[in-house]
Coordinates of C-alpha atoms in Angstrom, one line a residue:
X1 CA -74.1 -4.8 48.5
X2 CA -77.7 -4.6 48.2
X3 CA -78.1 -8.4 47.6
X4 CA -75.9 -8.8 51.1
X5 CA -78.3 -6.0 52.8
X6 CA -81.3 -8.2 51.9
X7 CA -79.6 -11.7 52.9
X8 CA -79.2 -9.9 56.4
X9 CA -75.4 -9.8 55.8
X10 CA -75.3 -6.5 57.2
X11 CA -71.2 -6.2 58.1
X12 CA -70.4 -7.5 54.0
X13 CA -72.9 -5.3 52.9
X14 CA -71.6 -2.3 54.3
X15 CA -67.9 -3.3 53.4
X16 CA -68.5 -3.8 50.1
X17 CA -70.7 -0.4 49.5
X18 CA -68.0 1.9 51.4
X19 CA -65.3 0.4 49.5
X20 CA -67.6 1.3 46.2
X21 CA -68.6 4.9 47.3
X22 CA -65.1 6.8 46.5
X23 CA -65.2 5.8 43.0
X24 CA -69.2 6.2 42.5
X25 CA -69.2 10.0 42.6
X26 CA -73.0 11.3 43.1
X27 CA -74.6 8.4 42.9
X28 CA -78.5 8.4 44.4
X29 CA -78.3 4.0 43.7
X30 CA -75.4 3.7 46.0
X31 CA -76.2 6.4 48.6
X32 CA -79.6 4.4 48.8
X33 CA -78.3 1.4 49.3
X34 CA -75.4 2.6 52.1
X35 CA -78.7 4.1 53.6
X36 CA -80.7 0.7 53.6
X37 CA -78.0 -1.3 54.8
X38 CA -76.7 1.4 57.5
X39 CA -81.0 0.8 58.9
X40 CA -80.1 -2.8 59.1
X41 CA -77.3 -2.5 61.1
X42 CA -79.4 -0.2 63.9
X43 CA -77.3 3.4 62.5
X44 CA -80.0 5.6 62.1
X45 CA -78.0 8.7 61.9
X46 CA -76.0 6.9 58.8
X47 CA -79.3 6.5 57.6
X48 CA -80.6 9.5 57.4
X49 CA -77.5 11.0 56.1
X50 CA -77.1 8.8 52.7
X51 CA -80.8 9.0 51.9
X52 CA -81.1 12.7 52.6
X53 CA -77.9 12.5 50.0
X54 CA -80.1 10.6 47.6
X55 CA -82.9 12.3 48.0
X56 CA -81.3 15.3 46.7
X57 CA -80.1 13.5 43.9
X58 CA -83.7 11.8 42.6
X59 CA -86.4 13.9 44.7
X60 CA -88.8 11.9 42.7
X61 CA -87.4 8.3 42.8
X62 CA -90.4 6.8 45.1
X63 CA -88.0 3.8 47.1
X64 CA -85.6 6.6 47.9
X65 CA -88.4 8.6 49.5
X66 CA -90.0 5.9 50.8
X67 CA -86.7 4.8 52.9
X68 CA -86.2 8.2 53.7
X69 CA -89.5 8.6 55.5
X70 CA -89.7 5.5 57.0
X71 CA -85.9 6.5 58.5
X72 CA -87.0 10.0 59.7
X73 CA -90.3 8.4 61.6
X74 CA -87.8 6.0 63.3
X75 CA -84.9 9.1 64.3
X76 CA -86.4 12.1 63.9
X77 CA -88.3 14.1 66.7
X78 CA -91.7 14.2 66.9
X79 CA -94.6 16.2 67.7
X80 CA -98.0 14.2 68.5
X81 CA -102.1 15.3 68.5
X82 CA -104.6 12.8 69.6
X83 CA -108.4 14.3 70.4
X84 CA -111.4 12.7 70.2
X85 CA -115.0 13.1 70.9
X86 CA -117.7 10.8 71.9
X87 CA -121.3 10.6 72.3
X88 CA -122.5 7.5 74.8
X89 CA -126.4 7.1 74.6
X90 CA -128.1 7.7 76.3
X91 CA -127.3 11.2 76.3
X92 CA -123.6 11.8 77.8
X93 CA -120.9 13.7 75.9
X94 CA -116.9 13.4 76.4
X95 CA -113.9 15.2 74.4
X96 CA -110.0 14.7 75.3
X97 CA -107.3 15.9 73.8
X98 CA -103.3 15.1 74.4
X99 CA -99.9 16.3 73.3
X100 CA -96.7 14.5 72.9
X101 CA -93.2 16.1 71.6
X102 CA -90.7 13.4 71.4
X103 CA -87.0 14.5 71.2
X104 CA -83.6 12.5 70.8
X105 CA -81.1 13.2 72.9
X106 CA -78.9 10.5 71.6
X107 CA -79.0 8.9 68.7
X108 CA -80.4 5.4 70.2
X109 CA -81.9 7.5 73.4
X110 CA -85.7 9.5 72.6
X111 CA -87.4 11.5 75.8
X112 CA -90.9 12.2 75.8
X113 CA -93.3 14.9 77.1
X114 CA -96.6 14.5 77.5
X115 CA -100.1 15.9 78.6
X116 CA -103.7 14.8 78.1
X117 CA -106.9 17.2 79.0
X118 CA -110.4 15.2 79.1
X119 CA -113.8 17.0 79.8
X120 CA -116.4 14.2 80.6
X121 CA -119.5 14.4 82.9
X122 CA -119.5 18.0 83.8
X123 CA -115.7 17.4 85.2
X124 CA -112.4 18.4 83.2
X125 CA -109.1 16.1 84.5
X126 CA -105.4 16.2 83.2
X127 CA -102.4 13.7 83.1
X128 CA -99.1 14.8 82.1
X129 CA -95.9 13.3 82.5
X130 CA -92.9 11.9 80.7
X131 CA -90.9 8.7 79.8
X132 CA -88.1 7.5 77.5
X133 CA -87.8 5.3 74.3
X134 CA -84.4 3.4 74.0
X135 CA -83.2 1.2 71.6
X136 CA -80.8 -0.9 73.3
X137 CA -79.9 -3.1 70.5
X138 CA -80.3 -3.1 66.4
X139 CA -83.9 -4.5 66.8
X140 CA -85.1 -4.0 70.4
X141 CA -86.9 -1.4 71.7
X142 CA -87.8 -0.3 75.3
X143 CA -90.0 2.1 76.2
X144 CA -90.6 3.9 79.9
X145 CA -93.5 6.3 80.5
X146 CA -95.1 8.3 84.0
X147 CA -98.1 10.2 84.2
X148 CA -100.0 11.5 86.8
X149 CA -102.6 14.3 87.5
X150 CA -104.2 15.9 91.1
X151 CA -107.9 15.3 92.0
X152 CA -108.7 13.4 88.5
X153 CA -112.4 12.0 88.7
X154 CA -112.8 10.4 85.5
X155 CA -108.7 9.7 84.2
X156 CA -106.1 8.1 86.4
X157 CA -104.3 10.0 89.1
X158 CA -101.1 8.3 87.7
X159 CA -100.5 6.0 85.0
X160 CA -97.0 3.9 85.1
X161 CA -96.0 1.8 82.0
X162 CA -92.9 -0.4 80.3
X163 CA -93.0 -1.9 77.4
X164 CA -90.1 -3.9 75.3
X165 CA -90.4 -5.0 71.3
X166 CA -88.3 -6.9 69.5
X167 CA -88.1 -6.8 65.8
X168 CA -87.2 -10.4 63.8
X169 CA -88.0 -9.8 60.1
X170 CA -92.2 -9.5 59.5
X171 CA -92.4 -10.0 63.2
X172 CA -92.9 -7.9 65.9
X173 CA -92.9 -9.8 69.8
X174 CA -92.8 -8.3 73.1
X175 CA -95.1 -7.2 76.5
X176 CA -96.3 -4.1 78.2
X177 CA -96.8 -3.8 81.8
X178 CA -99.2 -0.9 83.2
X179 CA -100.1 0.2 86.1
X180 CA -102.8 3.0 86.7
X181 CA -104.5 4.3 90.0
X182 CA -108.1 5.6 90.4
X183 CA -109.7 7.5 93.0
X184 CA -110.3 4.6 95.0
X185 CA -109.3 1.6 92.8
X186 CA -106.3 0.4 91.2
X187 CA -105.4 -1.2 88.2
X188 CA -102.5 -3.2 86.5
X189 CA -102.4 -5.1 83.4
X190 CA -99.9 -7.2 81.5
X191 CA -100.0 -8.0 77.6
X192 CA -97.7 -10.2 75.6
X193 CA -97.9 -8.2 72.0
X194 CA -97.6 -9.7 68.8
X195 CA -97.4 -8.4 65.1
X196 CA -97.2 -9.2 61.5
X197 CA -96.1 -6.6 59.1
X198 CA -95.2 -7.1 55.5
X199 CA -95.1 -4.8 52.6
X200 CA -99.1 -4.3 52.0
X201 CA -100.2 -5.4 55.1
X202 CA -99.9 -5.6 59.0
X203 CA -101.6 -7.5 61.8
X204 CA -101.1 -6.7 65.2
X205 CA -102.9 -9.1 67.7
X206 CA -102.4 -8.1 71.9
X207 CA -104.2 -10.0 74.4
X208 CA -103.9 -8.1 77.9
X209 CA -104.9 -9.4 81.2
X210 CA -106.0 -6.8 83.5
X211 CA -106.1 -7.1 87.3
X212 CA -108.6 -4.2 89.2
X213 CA -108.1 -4.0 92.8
X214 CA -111.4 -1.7 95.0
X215 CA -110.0 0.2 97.9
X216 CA -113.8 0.4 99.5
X217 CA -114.7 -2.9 99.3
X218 CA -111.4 -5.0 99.1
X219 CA -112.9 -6.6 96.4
X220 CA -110.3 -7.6 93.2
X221 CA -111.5 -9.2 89.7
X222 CA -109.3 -10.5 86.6
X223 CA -110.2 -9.3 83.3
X224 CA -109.1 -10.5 79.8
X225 CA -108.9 -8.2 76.0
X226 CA -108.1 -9.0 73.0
X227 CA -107.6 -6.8 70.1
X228 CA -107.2 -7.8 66.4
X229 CA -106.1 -4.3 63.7
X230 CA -105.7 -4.8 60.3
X231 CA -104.2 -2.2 58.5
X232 CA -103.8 -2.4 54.8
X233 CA -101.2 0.2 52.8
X234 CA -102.8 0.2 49.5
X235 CA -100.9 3.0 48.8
X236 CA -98.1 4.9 49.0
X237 CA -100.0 7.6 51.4
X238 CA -103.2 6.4 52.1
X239 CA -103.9 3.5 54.6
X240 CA -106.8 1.8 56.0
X241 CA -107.4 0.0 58.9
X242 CA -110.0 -1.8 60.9
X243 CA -110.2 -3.3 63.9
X244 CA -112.0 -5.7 66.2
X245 CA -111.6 -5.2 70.3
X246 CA -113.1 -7.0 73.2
X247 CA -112.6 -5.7 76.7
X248 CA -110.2 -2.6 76.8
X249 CA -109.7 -1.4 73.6
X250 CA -107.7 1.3 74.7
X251 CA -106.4 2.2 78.0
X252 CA -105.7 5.4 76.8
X253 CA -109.7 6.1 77.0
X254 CA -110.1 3.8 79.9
X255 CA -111.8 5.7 82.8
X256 CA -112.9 5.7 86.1
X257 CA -117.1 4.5 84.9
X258 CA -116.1 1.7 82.8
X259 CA -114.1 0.1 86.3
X260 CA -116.7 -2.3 87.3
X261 CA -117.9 -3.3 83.6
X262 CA -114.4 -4.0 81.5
X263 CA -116.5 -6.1 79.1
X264 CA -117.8 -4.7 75.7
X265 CA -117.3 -4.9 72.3
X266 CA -115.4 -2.7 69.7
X267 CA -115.2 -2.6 65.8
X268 CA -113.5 0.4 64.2
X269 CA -112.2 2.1 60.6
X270 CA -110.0 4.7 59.9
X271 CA -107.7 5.8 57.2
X272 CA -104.6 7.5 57.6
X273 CA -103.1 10.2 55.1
X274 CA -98.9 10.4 55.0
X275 CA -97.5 13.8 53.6
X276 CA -94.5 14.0 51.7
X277 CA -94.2 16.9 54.4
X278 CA -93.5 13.9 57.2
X279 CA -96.8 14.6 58.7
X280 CA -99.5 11.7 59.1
X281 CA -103.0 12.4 59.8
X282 CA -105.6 9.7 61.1
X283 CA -109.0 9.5 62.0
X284 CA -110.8 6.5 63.3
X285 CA -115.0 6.2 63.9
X286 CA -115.8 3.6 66.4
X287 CA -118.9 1.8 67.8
X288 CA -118.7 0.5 71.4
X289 CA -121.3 -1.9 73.1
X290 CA -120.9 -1.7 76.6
X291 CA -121.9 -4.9 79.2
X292 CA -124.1 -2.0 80.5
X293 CA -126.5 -2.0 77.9
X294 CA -124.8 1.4 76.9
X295 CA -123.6 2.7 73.5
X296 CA -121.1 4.6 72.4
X297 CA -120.0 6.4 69.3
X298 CA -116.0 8.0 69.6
X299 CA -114.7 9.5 66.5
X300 CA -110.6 10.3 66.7
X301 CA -108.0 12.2 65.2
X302 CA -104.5 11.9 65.3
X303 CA -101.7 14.4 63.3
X304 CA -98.2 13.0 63.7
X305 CA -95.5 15.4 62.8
X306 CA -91.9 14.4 62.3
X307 CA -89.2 16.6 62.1
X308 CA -86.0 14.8 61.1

């Protein structure tokens, strides 16, 4: 069964293991393999159940844990902190903070909530909003999101985005659309994404092209990114990343200043710390140099906590 699961024989696999478990009694092997090969075929719920069933049964085996928390990321609900602080010199200060509780509803079907609070330049603006995450097939996700906030002067007064993945073995494809308005200017970009991920490492490599559009003027200008991560698991619960970014690193901290100078250049390290407890906590330090002749220094952390 197991050799099946890994050939991609998903239907055999399971046929063979279910005929198997009546005569298997307690058995973590099998209840981990039902588990594995259940993931394959897109039943998360199956999932969960047989590893949470061989979990009990070797609490110490480290590829039982290891599927079930990979499983529980993927199905569970969720409850999201992201804050950061930066300083850009000369002397200006900015801090944000947002929240996102993700719940499913089905077992395919994940709805989001969302808020963000920024404080930047004497102002303090706020975005909040929701969306949904769908997995309309075994290896395809889509993902729907809609914030706004009233009188915003640095962040967006609403922020519209779409995004599709598909999953084909190491490989990750798909594209995000966004659209966000400013006081005054709007915004919409479009990036085909792109990743690698194998056992130790993963690469992911977007390229977004931006389109800004200014209300006052009726001026419009085209801008390109590119972003390179590297993120290395060198162990079970410590990973380490870096990354390289020109243009928008993030439109996430993309604000109503950096509108009429999208180029700079980004380099950034973080590490991220997995509990056994299903809770991830990342921080990142990263250097900016703006086409402004400005620098900033941003240092975030994020604390992901699952709750299967």
């Amino acid at each position: 069964g197991t050799t099946l699961t890994r050939k991609g024989e998903i239907n055999e696999a399971l046929a063979v293991l279910r005929e198997a478990e009546p005569g298997a009694g307690e058995n973590a092997d099998l209840f981990s393999a039902l588990a594995r090969a259940y993931r394959r075929a897109g039943d998360d719920r199956s999932a969960m159940a047989y590893f949470e069933r061989a979990k009990a049964l070797a609490p110490s085996d480290p590829d039982v844990i290891a599927g079930y928390e990979a499983a529980a990321h993927a199905y569970g609900h969720s409850l999201v902190f992201d804050g950061f602080a930066e300083h850009l010199n000369p002397d200006s200060n900015a801090a944000s903070g947002s929240l996102i509780a993700t719940v499913r509803v089905l077992p395919r079907l994940h709805l989001r909530a969302a808020g963000r609070v920024q404080n930047r330049a004497g102002s303090s603006d706020t975005l909040a909003g929701g969306g949904l995450l769908w997995r309309p097939a075994r290896a395809t996700t889509v993902g729907l999101n809609a914030l706004g906030g009233s009188g915003n002067s640095s962040l967006p007064t609403s922020d519209l985005s779409g995004e599709v993945i598909h999953y084909a073995g190491v490989f990750e494809v798909g594209a995000n659309v966004r659209d966000l308005s400013f006081a005054g200017v709007d915004v919409t970009a479009a990036s085909p994404l792109f990743a690698w991920d194998s056992d130790r490492w993963r690469t992911d490599a977007p390229y977004t092209y931006s389109w800004s559009r200014f209300d006052a003027s009726g001026d419009s200008s085209g801008d390109h990114s590119v972003m390179l991560r590297e993120t290395w698991r060198g162990w079970r619960r410590v990973w380490l990343n870096a990354v390289y970014a020109y243009g928008i690193e993030s439109f996430e901290e993309l604000t109503a200043d950096r509108l009429s100078s999208l180029g700079s250049t980004t380099i950034a390290t973080g590490v991220q710390f997995r509990m056994p407890s299903l809770t991830a906590i990342t921080t990142t330090w990263e250097h900016q140099w703006r086409s402004n002749d400005s620098e900033i220094d941003r240092l975030t952390l994020t604390i992901v906590q699952v709750f299967p």
